[in-house]
């Protein structure tokens, strides 16, 4: 653990996974509220969340396969960058049920697609012997990010009456993760 915590690559993986947790918890917790703010039915929320789950399966499986052929670092950068772009497109799109469905499918595809390359990089950096401990700590960063995503989303809504501030934060964090 001491050696890993001194390695900048390992710290960057923590920061990326923090961003991932922030993103996922914000969306799962507050997407239904966003849909309601757009005067759309709860059915749109339910369908969107279902699409996230469905496309998550495909994205995770594809990323696992791609992680055996391409640089995992590059795949992570691409995934985080895609999230920033997807959110940016969502922000300028009309808020219709189809917008939410396409948004959910696209985000679902990137949802847990970060797990295979992150775990793979931890194993590559420190060996399989330490994977469970070191990836477990990386997952802790994910959970801390998740706390902040859900909590700050609620604060944003309480203070501003919408999630605008959070959408920009949710776009900036994966852009930063893509760069690191």
Coordinates of C-alpha atoms in Angstrom, one line a residue:
X1 CA 0.0 0.0 0.0
X2 CA 2.8 2.4 0.9
X3 CA 4.5 1.8 -2.5
X4 CA 1.3 2.1 -4.4
X5 CA 0.3 5.3 -2.7
X6 CA 3.6 6.9 -3.9
X7 CA 3.0 5.9 -7.5
X8 CA 1.3 8.8 -9.5
X9 CA -0.3 6.3 -11.9
X10 CA -2.1 4.7 -9.0
X11 CA -3.2 8.0 -7.6
X12 CA -4.6 9.0 -11.0
X13 CA -6.6 5.8 -11.1
X14 CA -8.1 6.8 -7.7
X15 CA -9.0 10.2 -9.1
X16 CA -10.5 8.7 -12.2
X17 CA -12.6 6.2 -10.1
X18 CA -13.6 9.0 -7.7
X19 CA -15.0 10.8 -10.8
X20 CA -16.7 7.6 -11.9
X21 CA -18.4 7.2 -8.6
X22 CA -19.4 10.9 -8.5
X23 CA -20.9 10.6 -12.0
X24 CA -22.8 7.3 -11.4
X25 CA -24.3 8.3 -8.0
X26 CA -25.3 11.7 -9.2
X27 CA -27.2 10.2 -12.2
X28 CA -28.8 7.3 -10.4
X29 CA -29.9 9.5 -7.6
X30 CA -31.0 12.6 -9.5
X31 CA -31.9 11.6 -13.0
X32 CA -35.5 11.0 -12.0
X33 CA -35.6 14.5 -10.5
X34 CA -34.1 16.0 -13.7
X35 CA -36.8 14.2 -15.8
X36 CA -39.5 15.6 -13.5
X37 CA -38.0 19.1 -13.8
X38 CA -38.5 18.7 -17.6
X39 CA -42.2 17.9 -17.0
X40 CA -41.9 14.4 -18.2
X41 CA -43.4 11.3 -16.7
X42 CA -41.9 9.0 -14.2
X43 CA -42.0 6.3 -16.9
X44 CA -39.4 8.2 -18.8
X45 CA -37.1 8.0 -15.7
X46 CA -37.8 4.3 -15.3
X47 CA -37.1 3.6 -18.9
X48 CA -33.9 5.7 -18.9
X49 CA -32.6 3.9 -15.8
X50 CA -33.4 0.6 -17.4
X51 CA -31.5 1.6 -20.5
X52 CA -28.5 2.6 -18.5
X53 CA -28.4 -0.9 -17.0
X54 CA -28.9 -2.6 -20.3
X55 CA -26.2 -0.7 -22.1
X56 CA -23.9 -1.0 -19.1
X57 CA -23.7 -4.7 -19.8
X58 CA -22.6 -4.2 -23.4
X59 CA -20.2 -1.5 -22.5
X60 CA -18.5 -3.4 -19.7
X61 CA -18.2 -6.6 -21.9
X62 CA -16.8 -4.6 -24.8
X63 CA -14.3 -2.7 -22.6
X64 CA -13.1 -6.0 -21.0
X65 CA -12.4 -7.4 -24.5
X66 CA -10.8 -4.2 -25.7
X67 CA -8.6 -4.1 -22.6
X68 CA -6.8 -7.2 -23.8
X69 CA -5.9 -5.5 -27.1
X70 CA -5.4 -1.8 -26.5
X71 CA -3.7 0.4 -23.9
X72 CA -6.0 0.4 -20.9
X73 CA -4.9 3.9 -20.1
X74 CA -6.1 5.1 -23.5
X75 CA -9.4 3.3 -23.1
X76 CA -10.0 5.0 -19.8
X77 CA -9.2 8.4 -21.3
X78 CA -11.6 7.7 -24.1
X79 CA -14.3 6.5 -21.8
X80 CA -14.1 9.5 -19.4
X81 CA -13.8 11.9 -22.4
X82 CA -16.9 10.3 -24.0
X83 CA -18.8 11.0 -20.8
X84 CA -18.0 14.6 -20.8
X85 CA -19.1 14.9 -24.5
X86 CA -22.3 13.0 -23.9
X87 CA -23.2 15.3 -21.0
X88 CA -22.4 18.3 -23.1
X89 CA -24.6 17.1 -25.9
X90 CA -27.4 16.4 -23.4
X91 CA -27.2 19.9 -22.0
X92 CA -27.8 21.5 -25.4
X93 CA -30.5 19.0 -26.6
X94 CA -34.2 19.5 -26.2
X95 CA -35.5 17.7 -23.2
X96 CA -37.8 15.1 -24.8
X97 CA -38.3 11.4 -23.8
X98 CA -36.1 10.4 -26.8
X99 CA -33.3 12.7 -25.6
X100 CA -33.3 11.0 -22.2
X101 CA -33.4 7.5 -23.8
X102 CA -30.4 8.2 -26.1
X103 CA -28.6 10.0 -23.2
X104 CA -29.2 7.0 -20.9
X105 CA -28.1 4.5 -23.5
X106 CA -24.9 6.4 -24.3
X107 CA -24.0 6.9 -20.7
X108 CA -24.9 3.3 -19.8
X109 CA -22.4 2.2 -22.4
X110 CA -19.7 4.0 -20.4
X111 CA -21.2 3.3 -17.0
X112 CA -19.0 0.6 -15.5
X113 CA -16.8 0.3 -18.6
X114 CA -14.1 1.9 -16.5
X115 CA -13.9 -1.2 -14.2
X116 CA -12.0 -3.6 -16.6
X117 CA -9.2 -1.2 -17.5
X118 CA -8.9 0.2 -14.0
X119 CA -8.6 -3.3 -12.5
X120 CA -6.3 -4.3 -15.3
X121 CA -4.0 -1.3 -14.7
X122 CA -3.8 -2.0 -11.0
X123 CA -2.8 -5.6 -11.7
X124 CA -0.3 -4.5 -14.4
X125 CA 1.3 -1.9 -12.1
X126 CA 1.5 -4.0 -9.0
X127 CA 0.9 -7.6 -9.9
X128 CA -2.0 -10.0 -9.3
X129 CA -0.8 -10.7 -5.8
X130 CA -1.9 -7.2 -4.6
X131 CA -4.8 -6.7 -6.9
X132 CA -7.6 -7.4 -4.4
X133 CA -6.2 -5.0 -1.8
X134 CA -5.2 -2.2 -4.2
X135 CA -8.3 -2.4 -6.4
X136 CA -10.4 -2.5 -3.2
X137 CA -8.8 0.8 -2.2
X138 CA -9.5 2.2 -5.6
X139 CA -13.1 1.1 -5.2
X140 CA -13.2 3.1 -1.9
X141 CA -12.3 6.2 -3.9
X142 CA -15.3 5.3 -6.2
X143 CA -17.6 5.1 -3.2
X144 CA -16.4 8.4 -1.8
X145 CA -17.0 10.0 -5.2
X146 CA -20.4 8.4 -5.2
X147 CA -21.2 10.1 -1.8
X148 CA -20.2 13.5 -3.2
X149 CA -22.2 13.0 -6.4
X150 CA -25.4 12.2 -4.6
X151 CA -25.0 14.7 -1.8
X152 CA -23.9 17.6 -3.9
X153 CA -26.6 16.9 -6.4
X154 CA -29.1 17.3 -3.6
X155 CA -27.4 20.5 -2.4
X156 CA -27.5 21.9 -5.9
X157 CA -31.2 21.3 -6.2
X158 CA -32.0 22.8 -2.8
X159 CA -29.9 25.9 -3.4
X160 CA -30.6 26.5 -7.1
X161 CA -33.8 24.7 -7.8
X162 CA -32.2 22.6 -10.5
X163 CA -29.1 20.5 -11.3
X164 CA -27.4 23.0 -13.7
X165 CA -24.3 23.4 -11.5
X166 CA -24.0 19.6 -11.1
X167 CA -24.3 19.0 -14.8
X168 CA -21.3 21.2 -15.4
X169 CA -19.3 19.6 -12.6
X170 CA -20.3 16.2 -14.0
X171 CA -19.0 17.3 -17.3
X172 CA -15.8 18.8 -16.0
X173 CA -14.7 15.9 -13.8
X174 CA -14.6 13.3 -16.5
X175 CA -12.9 15.7 -18.8
X176 CA -10.2 16.1 -16.2
X177 CA -10.1 12.4 -15.6
X178 CA -9.6 11.9 -19.4
X179 CA -6.6 14.3 -19.3
X180 CA -4.9 12.6 -16.3

